[in-house]
């Protein structure tokens, strides 16, 4: 079975500091991996995705993530946090069983301090 | 611009009522999903559908049913609403697992 673990339900960073949100997954087949962002009372918006090819993927709003198969990780980073990055972030995996269900982590709420 | 539309943003229903949550997508996606979101628990899959009239149970199907009579529409039904079904409900659609597109969510309160 697939699963996703996000370390840290709450992360605080200062404005301008590095953002690092951690995601580890388990999957018996090559996964598709995703990061989504959710602003209050909104649905989820795709930040970036890894399906095949280059393991470093760039997304919207300056975020990027690196797929590391040996570590079963897909951590999300941004070099310099902005106040507008405050939101909840979800890591997700799909690709097993041929039915393309998405399994989500429990989320990390990012707080950006002025 | 791709779109997943949920019929209501906020709903308040009474215990025991039958509740319908509607979701429509305009992207001709074969896969559609209903998730429930609760603080600290992330998104949990209730049901998904990979074709018209086809459905599979997710991780928490108890107390819910679904209907997909047309490709673009996926309905979630709470047969007899209970207070523990108070939650945010998110609908999504996808094409072959490449990425899921989400609606704005329905915040349901059962009193």
mmCIF file of N, CA and C in Angstrom, chain A residues 32 34 36 38 40-46 49 51 88 90 94-95 99-107, chain B residues 9-10 31 33 35 37 40-43 45 48 56 59 88 90 94 96-100 102-104 107:
data_model
loop_
_atom_site.group_PDB
_atom_site.id
_atom_site.type_symbol
_atom_site.label_atom_id
_atom_site.label_comp_id
_atom_site.label_asym_id
_atom_site.label_seq_id
_atom_site.Cartn_x
_atom_site.Cartn_y
_atom_site.Cartn_z
ATOM 1 N N UNK A 32 4.012 8.691 -8.925
ATOM 2 C CA UNK A 32 3.878 10.082 -9.302
ATOM 3 C C UNK A 32 3.773 10.852 -7.978
ATOM 4 N N UNK A 34 3.378 14.722 -5.901
ATOM 5 C CA UNK A 34 2.790 16.045 -6.057
ATOM 6 C C UNK A 34 2.939 16.838 -4.761
ATOM 7 N N UNK A 36 0.768 20.148 -3.193
ATOM 8 C CA UNK A 36 -0.362 21.065 -3.341
ATOM 9 C C UNK A 36 -0.314 22.106 -2.223
ATOM 10 N N UNK A 38 -2.863 24.908 -0.070
ATOM 11 C CA UNK A 38 -4.247 25.262 0.228
ATOM 12 C C UNK A 38 -4.270 26.527 1.080
ATOM 13 N N UNK A 40 -6.715 29.403 3.141
ATOM 14 C CA UNK A 40 -7.913 29.224 3.978
ATOM 15 C C UNK A 40 -9.206 29.199 3.183
ATOM 16 N N UNK A 41 -10.027 28.201 3.483
ATOM 17 C CA UNK A 41 -11.350 28.046 2.869
ATOM 18 C C UNK A 41 -11.298 27.947 1.346
ATOM 19 N N UNK A 42 -10.225 27.373 0.845
ATOM 20 C CA UNK A 42 -10.081 27.158 -0.592
ATOM 21 C C UNK A 42 -9.819 25.680 -0.866
ATOM 22 N N UNK A 43 -9.944 25.303 -2.129
ATOM 23 C CA UNK A 43 -9.522 23.979 -2.541
ATOM 24 C C UNK A 43 -8.010 23.907 -2.643
ATOM 25 N N UNK A 44 -7.509 22.792 -3.152
ATOM 26 C CA UNK A 44 -6.070 22.598 -3.295
ATOM 27 C C UNK A 44 -5.619 23.023 -4.680
ATOM 28 N N UNK A 45 -4.456 23.649 -4.718
ATOM 29 C CA UNK A 45 -3.867 24.101 -5.978
ATOM 30 C C UNK A 45 -2.532 23.394 -6.166
ATOM 31 N N UNK A 46 -2.285 22.891 -7.357
ATOM 32 C CA UNK A 46 -1.036 22.191 -7.628
ATOM 33 C C UNK A 46 0.138 23.157 -7.623
ATOM 34 N N UNK A 49 4.827 18.848 -9.703
ATOM 35 C CA UNK A 49 4.629 17.402 -9.788
ATOM 36 C C UNK A 49 5.875 16.745 -10.371
ATOM 37 N N UNK A 51 6.602 13.162 -12.425
ATOM 38 C CA UNK A 51 6.055 11.938 -13.024
ATOM 39 C C UNK A 51 7.208 11.082 -13.531
ATOM 40 N N UNK A 88 -1.334 26.008 3.952
ATOM 41 C CA UNK A 88 -1.116 24.603 4.282
ATOM 42 C C UNK A 88 -0.654 23.883 3.025
ATOM 43 N N UNK A 90 0.361 20.173 1.140
ATOM 44 C CA UNK A 90 0.107 18.739 1.152
ATOM 45 C C UNK A 90 0.973 18.049 0.108
ATOM 46 N N UNK A 94 0.618 9.099 -6.223
ATOM 47 C CA UNK A 94 -0.328 8.271 -6.970
ATOM 48 C C UNK A 94 0.486 7.348 -7.867
ATOM 49 N N UNK A 95 -0.205 6.495 -8.610
ATOM 50 C CA UNK A 95 0.495 5.709 -9.607
ATOM 51 C C UNK A 95 0.403 4.216 -9.423
ATOM 52 N N UNK A 99 -5.341 2.513 -10.935
ATOM 53 C CA UNK A 99 -6.565 3.285 -10.774
ATOM 54 C C UNK A 99 -6.280 4.725 -10.367
ATOM 55 N N UNK A 100 -5.006 5.067 -10.157
ATOM 56 C CA UNK A 100 -4.602 6.458 -9.965
ATOM 57 C C UNK A 100 -5.284 7.139 -8.803
ATOM 58 N N UNK A 101 -5.412 6.431 -7.702
ATOM 59 C CA UNK A 101 -5.849 7.096 -6.479
ATOM 60 C C UNK A 101 -4.724 7.965 -5.967
ATOM 61 N N UNK A 102 -5.086 9.076 -5.332
ATOM 62 C CA UNK A 102 -4.106 9.969 -4.725
ATOM 63 C C UNK A 102 -4.138 9.764 -3.219
ATOM 64 N N UNK A 103 -2.961 9.508 -2.652
ATOM 65 C CA UNK A 103 -2.830 9.388 -1.205
ATOM 66 C C UNK A 103 -2.124 10.635 -0.710
ATOM 67 N N UNK A 104 -2.725 11.307 0.257
ATOM 68 C CA UNK A 104 -2.203 12.568 0.759
ATOM 69 C C UNK A 104 -1.570 12.410 2.130
ATOM 70 N N UNK A 105 -0.566 13.237 2.382
ATOM 71 C CA UNK A 105 -0.062 13.374 3.736
ATOM 72 C C UNK A 105 -1.023 14.192 4.569
ATOM 73 N N UNK A 106 -0.701 14.337 5.840
ATOM 74 C CA UNK A 106 -1.598 15.032 6.758
ATOM 75 C C UNK A 106 -1.435 16.547 6.718
ATOM 76 N N UNK A 107 -0.484 17.024 5.926
ATOM 77 C CA UNK A 107 -0.351 18.458 5.731
ATOM 78 C C UNK A 107 0.639 19.118 6.665
ATOM 79 N N UNK B 9 -20.669 26.201 -1.265
ATOM 80 C CA UNK B 9 -19.474 26.451 -0.454
ATOM 81 C C UNK B 9 -19.725 26.116 1.008
ATOM 82 N N UNK B 10 -20.927 26.422 1.472
ATOM 83 C CA UNK B 10 -21.295 26.180 2.866
ATOM 84 C C UNK B 10 -22.687 25.563 2.903
ATOM 85 N N UNK B 31 -11.459 10.212 -14.267
ATOM 86 C CA UNK B 31 -11.388 9.946 -12.832
ATOM 87 C C UNK B 31 -11.966 11.104 -12.023
ATOM 88 N N UNK B 33 -13.106 12.126 -7.746
ATOM 89 C CA UNK B 33 -12.840 11.727 -6.371
ATOM 90 C C UNK B 33 -13.637 12.606 -5.403
ATOM 91 N N UNK B 35 -13.076 13.601 -1.363
ATOM 92 C CA UNK B 35 -12.251 13.539 -0.173
ATOM 93 C C UNK B 35 -12.941 14.277 0.957
ATOM 94 N N UNK B 37 -11.777 16.381 4.459
ATOM 95 C CA UNK B 37 -10.623 16.995 5.081
ATOM 96 C C UNK B 37 -10.943 17.411 6.500
ATOM 97 N N UNK B 40 -5.575 17.903 11.083
ATOM 98 C CA UNK B 40 -4.669 16.881 11.595
ATOM 99 C C UNK B 40 -4.767 15.534 10.903
ATOM 100 N N UNK B 41 -5.768 15.372 10.065
ATOM 101 C CA UNK B 41 -5.955 14.078 9.384
ATOM 102 C C UNK B 41 -5.694 14.169 7.884
ATOM 103 N N UNK B 42 -5.485 15.356 7.380
ATOM 104 C CA UNK B 42 -5.234 15.514 5.957
ATOM 105 C C UNK B 42 -6.481 15.221 5.139
ATOM 106 N N UNK B 43 -6.285 14.764 3.927
ATOM 107 C CA UNK B 43 -7.398 14.415 3.037
ATOM 108 C C UNK B 43 -7.572 12.903 3.049
ATOM 109 N N UNK B 45 -9.787 9.705 1.426
ATOM 110 C CA UNK B 45 -10.586 9.377 0.252
ATOM 111 C C UNK B 45 -11.859 8.653 0.670
ATOM 112 N N UNK B 48 -14.072 7.012 -5.147
ATOM 113 C CA UNK B 48 -13.648 7.551 -6.421
ATOM 114 C C UNK B 48 -14.314 6.784 -7.560
ATOM 115 N N UNK B 56 -15.470 3.036 -6.778
ATOM 116 C CA UNK B 56 -14.769 2.186 -5.819
ATOM 117 C C UNK B 56 -14.730 2.886 -4.480
ATOM 118 N N UNK B 59 -11.039 5.019 1.571
ATOM 119 C CA UNK B 59 -10.637 4.594 2.906
ATOM 120 C C UNK B 59 -11.737 4.742 3.954
ATOM 121 N N UNK B 88 -15.015 19.433 5.913
ATOM 122 C CA UNK B 88 -14.819 20.029 4.591
ATOM 123 C C UNK B 88 -14.764 18.887 3.587
ATOM 124 N N UNK B 90 -14.058 17.828 -0.369
ATOM 125 C CA UNK B 90 -13.371 18.287 -1.572
ATOM 126 C C UNK B 90 -13.580 17.287 -2.699
ATOM 127 N N UNK B 94 -9.236 13.973 -12.432
ATOM 128 C CA UNK B 94 -7.902 13.812 -13.006
ATOM 129 C C UNK B 94 -7.961 13.004 -14.286
ATOM 130 N N UNK B 96 -5.789 10.135 -15.852
ATOM 131 C CA UNK B 96 -4.754 9.103 -15.749
ATOM 132 C C UNK B 96 -3.723 9.377 -14.657
ATOM 133 N N UNK B 97 -4.139 10.015 -13.580
ATOM 134 C CA UNK B 97 -3.258 10.176 -12.432
ATOM 135 C C UNK B 97 -2.182 11.221 -12.575
ATOM 136 N N UNK B 98 -2.222 12.021 -13.643
ATOM 137 C CA UNK B 98 -1.150 12.996 -13.842
ATOM 138 C C UNK B 98 -1.206 14.122 -12.824
ATOM 139 N N UNK B 99 -2.332 14.636 -12.528
ATOM 140 C CA UNK B 99 -2.525 15.589 -11.437
ATOM 141 C C UNK B 99 -4.021 15.708 -11.210
ATOM 142 N N UNK B 100 -4.377 15.998 -9.996
ATOM 143 C CA UNK B 100 -5.786 16.157 -9.653
ATOM 144 C C UNK B 100 -6.119 17.638 -9.587
ATOM 145 N N UNK B 102 -8.864 20.329 -8.144
ATOM 146 C CA UNK B 102 -9.808 20.362 -7.036
ATOM 147 C C UNK B 102 -10.843 21.467 -7.183
ATOM 148 N N UNK B 103 -12.026 21.200 -6.641
ATOM 149 C CA UNK B 103 -13.018 22.238 -6.462
ATOM 150 C C UNK B 103 -12.690 23.067 -5.237
ATOM 151 N N UNK B 104 -13.552 24.067 -4.969
ATOM 152 C CA UNK B 104 -13.307 25.005 -3.880
ATOM 153 C C UNK B 104 -13.660 24.423 -2.513
ATOM 154 N N UNK B 107 -18.030 23.225 2.876
ATOM 155 C CA UNK B 107 -17.937 23.067 4.333
ATOM 156 C C UNK B 107 -19.325 22.720 4.849
#
